[in-house]
Coordinates of C-alpha atoms and ligand atoms in Angstrom, one line a residue:
X1 CA 111.1 116.1 118.0
X2 CA 111.7 118.9 115.4
X3 CA 115.0 118.4 113.7
X4 CA 116.9 119.3 110.6
X5 CA 119.3 116.5 109.4
X6 CA 122.2 117.9 107.5
X7 CA 124.9 115.9 105.8
X8 CA 126.4 115.1 102.4
X9 CA 124.5 112.7 100.1
X10 CA 125.0 109.2 101.5
X11 CA 125.8 110.4 105.0
X12 CA 122.8 108.4 106.2
X13 CA 120.2 111.1 106.7
X14 CA 117.4 109.0 105.3
X15 CA 118.4 105.9 107.3
X16 CA 118.7 107.9 110.6
X17 CA 115.4 109.7 110.0
X18 CA 113.5 106.4 109.5
X19 CA 115.0 105.2 112.8
X20 CA 114.0 108.4 114.6
X21 CA 110.4 108.2 113.5
X22 CA 110.0 105.0 115.6
X23 CA 110.9 106.9 118.8
X24 CA 108.1 109.4 119.1
X25 CA 106.0 109.3 115.9
X26 CA 107.7 112.3 114.4
X27 CA 107.4 112.2 110.6
X28 CA 110.3 112.0 108.1
X29 CA 110.0 114.8 105.4
X30 CA 112.5 114.0 102.7
X31 CA 112.4 116.5 99.8
X32 CA 114.3 113.9 97.7
X33 CA 111.6 111.3 98.3
X34 CA 108.8 113.8 97.6
X35 CA 110.5 114.8 94.3
X36 CA 111.2 111.2 93.2
X37 CA 107.5 110.4 93.9
X38 CA 106.5 113.4 91.7
X39 CA 108.9 112.3 88.9
X40 CA 107.5 108.8 89.0
X41 CA 103.9 110.0 89.0
X42 CA 104.7 112.4 86.1
X43 CA 103.2 115.5 87.8
X44 CA 104.0 119.0 86.8
X45 CA 106.4 119.2 89.7
X46 CA 108.1 116.0 88.7
X47 CA 108.5 117.2 85.1
X48 CA 110.2 120.4 86.3
X49 CA 112.5 118.6 88.8
X50 CA 113.5 115.5 86.7
X51 CA 116.4 117.0 84.7
X52 CA 118.0 118.7 87.7
X53 CA 117.8 115.6 89.7
X54 CA 119.3 113.3 87.1
X55 CA 122.3 115.6 86.6
X56 CA 122.8 115.9 90.4
X57 CA 122.0 119.6 90.4
X58 CA 119.7 121.2 93.0
X59 CA 116.1 121.9 92.1
X60 CA 115.3 125.6 92.2
X61 CA 114.6 127.0 95.7
X62 CA 111.1 128.4 94.8
X63 CA 109.9 124.9 93.8
X64 CA 111.2 123.4 97.1
X65 CA 109.7 126.2 99.3
X66 CA 106.3 125.7 97.6
X67 CA 106.4 122.0 98.6
X68 CA 107.6 122.7 102.2
X69 CA 105.2 125.5 103.0
X70 CA 102.3 123.1 102.4
X71 CA 104.0 120.0 103.9
X72 CA 104.9 121.6 107.2
X73 CA 101.2 122.6 107.8
X74 CA 99.9 119.0 107.4
X75 CA 98.4 117.6 110.6
X76 CA 101.0 114.8 110.9
X77 CA 103.7 117.3 111.6
X78 CA 102.2 118.3 114.9
X79 CA 103.9 115.4 116.7
X80 CA 107.3 116.5 115.2
X81 CA 109.3 116.3 112.0
X82 CA 112.7 115.3 110.7
X83 CA 113.7 117.4 107.8
X84 CA 115.9 115.2 105.5
X85 CA 117.5 117.0 102.6
X86 CA 116.0 120.4 103.4
X87 CA 117.2 123.1 103.6
X88 CA 120.0 122.7 101.0
X89 CA 121.0 126.3 100.4
X90 CA 121.3 129.5 102.5
X91 CA 118.2 131.0 100.8
X92 CA 116.2 127.9 101.7
X93 CA 117.4 128.2 105.3
X94 CA 116.4 131.8 105.5
X95 CA 113.0 131.0 104.0
X96 CA 112.5 128.2 106.4
X97 CA 113.3 130.5 109.4
X98 CA 110.6 132.9 108.1
X99 CA 108.1 130.0 107.6
X100 CA 108.7 128.5 111.1
X101 CA 108.4 132.0 112.7
X102 CA 105.1 132.5 110.8
X103 CA 103.8 129.1 112.0
X104 CA 105.1 129.6 115.6
X105 CA 107.3 126.5 115.4
X106 CA 110.7 126.2 117.2
X107 CA 113.4 123.7 116.1
X108 CA 115.0 121.5 118.8
X109 CA 118.3 120.9 117.0
X110 CA 120.1 120.8 113.7
X111 CA 122.2 117.6 113.4
X112 CA 125.1 117.5 111.1
X113 CA 126.0 113.9 110.2
X114 CA 129.7 113.9 109.3
X115 CA 131.0 110.9 107.4
X116 CA 134.3 110.6 105.4
X117 CA 134.0 111.1 101.6
X118 CA 135.4 107.7 100.7
X119 CA 132.8 105.9 102.8
X120 CA 130.1 108.1 101.3
X121 CA 131.1 107.3 97.7
X122 CA 131.1 103.6 98.4
X123 CA 127.7 103.7 100.1
X124 CA 126.1 105.6 97.2
X125 CA 127.4 103.2 94.6
X126 CA 125.9 100.3 96.5
X127 CA 122.6 101.8 97.7
X128 CA 119.3 100.4 96.4
X129 CA 115.9 102.0 97.0
X130 CA 112.3 100.7 96.8
X131 CA 110.7 102.2 93.8
X132 CA 107.2 102.4 95.4
X133 CA 106.8 106.1 96.0
X134 CA 104.8 105.4 99.2
X135 CA 107.6 103.2 100.6
X136 CA 111.0 104.3 99.3
X137 CA 112.8 101.9 101.8
X138 CA 116.6 102.2 101.7
X139 CA 118.8 99.1 101.2
X140 CA 122.5 98.6 100.5
X141 CA 123.9 95.6 98.6
X142 CA 126.8 95.3 101.0
X143 CA 125.6 96.4 104.4
X144 CA 121.8 96.0 104.3
X145 CA 120.5 93.9 101.4
X146 CA 116.8 93.0 101.1
X147 CA 116.0 89.4 102.2
X148 CA 115.0 88.5 98.6
X149 CA 117.3 90.0 96.0
X150 CA 115.7 93.0 94.2
X151 CA 112.4 92.8 96.2
X152 CA 111.4 95.2 99.0
X153 CA 111.0 93.4 102.4
X154 CA 108.3 95.9 103.4
X155 CA 106.0 96.2 100.4
X156 CA 107.2 93.6 97.8
X157 CA 107.9 96.2 95.1
X158 CA 111.2 96.2 93.0
X159 CA 114.3 97.5 94.7
X160 CA 116.3 99.6 92.2
X161 CA 119.3 101.9 91.8
X162 CA 118.3 105.6 91.7
X163 CA 118.7 107.5 88.4
X164 CA 121.2 109.9 90.1
X165 CA 123.4 107.0 91.3
X166 CA 125.8 106.9 88.4
X167 CA 129.5 107.7 89.3
X168 CA 129.3 111.0 87.4
X169 CA 126.1 112.2 89.0
X170 CA 127.4 111.1 92.5
X171 CA 130.6 113.1 92.0
X172 CA 128.5 116.1 90.9
X173 CA 126.1 115.8 93.9
X174 CA 129.1 115.8 96.3
X175 CA 130.5 118.9 94.6
X176 CA 127.1 120.6 94.7
X177 CA 126.9 119.7 98.4
X178 CA 130.3 121.3 99.2
X179 CA 129.5 124.4 97.3
X180 CA 125.8 125.1 98.2
X181 CA 124.9 123.0 101.3
X182 CA 128.1 122.8 103.4
X183 CA 127.8 126.6 104.2
X184 CA 124.7 125.8 106.2
X185 CA 126.9 124.3 108.9
X186 CA 128.2 127.8 109.7
X187 CA 124.7 129.3 109.3
X188 CA 123.3 127.0 112.0
X189 CA 126.4 127.2 114.2
X190 CA 125.6 130.8 114.8
X191 CA 122.1 129.9 116.0
X192 CA 123.5 127.6 118.7
X193 CA 121.3 124.8 117.5
X194 CA 124.0 122.8 115.6
X195 CA 125.4 119.5 116.8
X196 CA 127.9 117.7 114.6
X197 CA 128.0 113.9 115.0
X198 CA 131.0 112.2 113.4
X199 CA 130.7 108.5 112.8
X200 CA 129.7 105.8 110.4
X201 CA 127.3 103.9 112.6
X202 CA 123.6 105.0 112.3
X203 CA 122.8 103.4 115.7
X204 CA 125.5 105.6 117.3
X205 CA 124.1 108.7 115.5
X206 CA 120.6 108.0 116.8
X207 CA 121.9 107.4 120.3
X208 CA 123.9 110.7 120.3
X209 CA 120.7 112.5 119.2
X210 CA 118.6 110.9 122.0
X211 CA 121.3 111.9 124.5
X212 CA 121.3 115.5 123.3
X213 CA 117.5 115.7 123.5
X214 CA 117.3 113.8 126.8
X215 CA 114.8 111.2 125.4
Ligands
AP5_301 P1 118.1 113.4 98.3 O1 117.2 112.3 98.1 O2 117.9 114.3 99.4 O3 119.5 112.9 98.2 P2 120.8 113.2 99.0 O4 120.9 114.4 99.9 O5 121.8 113.2 97.9 O6 120.9 112.2 100.1 P3 120.8 110.7 99.9 O7 119.4 110.3 99.9 O8 121.6 110.4 98.7 O9 121.6 110.2 101.2 P4 121.2 110.0 102.7 O10 122.1 110.9 103.5 O11 119.8 110.1 103.0 O12 121.8 108.5 102.9 P5 121.0 107.1 103.0 O13 120.4 107.0 104.4 O14 120.1 106.9 101.9 O15 118.1 114.4 97.0 C1 118.1 113.9 95.6 C2 118.0 115.1 94.7 O16 116.8 115.8 94.8 C3 119.1 116.2 94.8 O17 120.3 115.9 94.1 C4 118.3 117.4 94.2 O18 118.4 117.4 92.8 C5 116.9 117.2 94.7 N1 116.6 117.8 96.0 C6 116.3 117.2 97.2 N2 116.1 118.1 98.2 C7 116.3 119.3 97.6 C8 116.3 120.7 98.1 N3 116.0 120.9 99.4 N4 116.7 121.7 97.3 C9 117.0 121.5 96.0 N5 117.0 120.2 95.5 C10 116.7 119.2 96.2 O19 122.2 106.1 103.0 C11 123.0 106.0 101.9 C12 123.4 104.5 101.7 O20 124.3 104.1 102.7 C13 122.2 103.5 101.8 O21 122.5 102.4 100.9 C14 122.3 103.0 103.2 O22 121.7 101.7 103.4 C15 123.7 103.1 103.5 N6 124.0 103.4 104.9 C16 123.5 104.4 105.6 N7 123.9 104.4 106.9 C17 124.9 103.4 106.9 C18 125.7 102.9 107.9 N8 125.7 103.5 109.1 N9 126.5 101.9 107.6 C19 126.5 101.3 106.4 N10 125.7 101.7 105.4 C20 124.9 102.8 105.7

């Protein structure tokens, strides 16, 4: 499947994407995970992105498009891909349209995961993430804790709170979402590809996507 997952920070895009990869081998492409990996590895990209991310601001569009142009041409994308956290602005969406046209790729659907703001705020304050850049498994101290506190079930690395998970940065990320990313809902509505799924259960979101795609 070739999908874009839209939704506010904490709507569950990463959780749903990881569940969808198990259905048909499509790959999750999370720009947030790629950037966090680059920050941890201390690469040039990571040095450029770090400040923006810690404040809860968006990283400049040209950096993101540079990453995505390469990533979408890697062989593992042939089976399908789940874009998690990209595009995030209208210019990114326009650049993605041009890139997909150039590569001859058609999207199946754009899924807008719609979750109330109070639920989102609570989830982000209680989320924990595996710090291994090759794993980045997602946990939640309330709804999905690791079996052994602070240790990733999948790879044994420490499970930590993200640097942008302070109350101040979370509030700023939600405001940035409303200003810069929410307009993408209208953008994709016009293409006829948009499906909005309202609900707080990731299983129900996955089921609704399967039903829409007939798989
Ligand atoms: P990114 O990593 O993309 O963060 P985000 O969009 O803020 O999304 P999140 O990862 O916070 O949330 P999610 O929707 O994936 O939720 P999750 O499944 O984890 O981006 C981080 C930063 O990188 C940005 O601020 C920006 O600086 C930069 N960046 C990234 N992409 C960019 C781009 N394209 N352009 C410019 N800058 C970019 O779930 C959240 C929590 O809730 C977890 O604890 C989970 O366990 C829990 N949970 C999920 N579903 C449920 C459920 N159904 N019930 C109970 N708990 C649940």
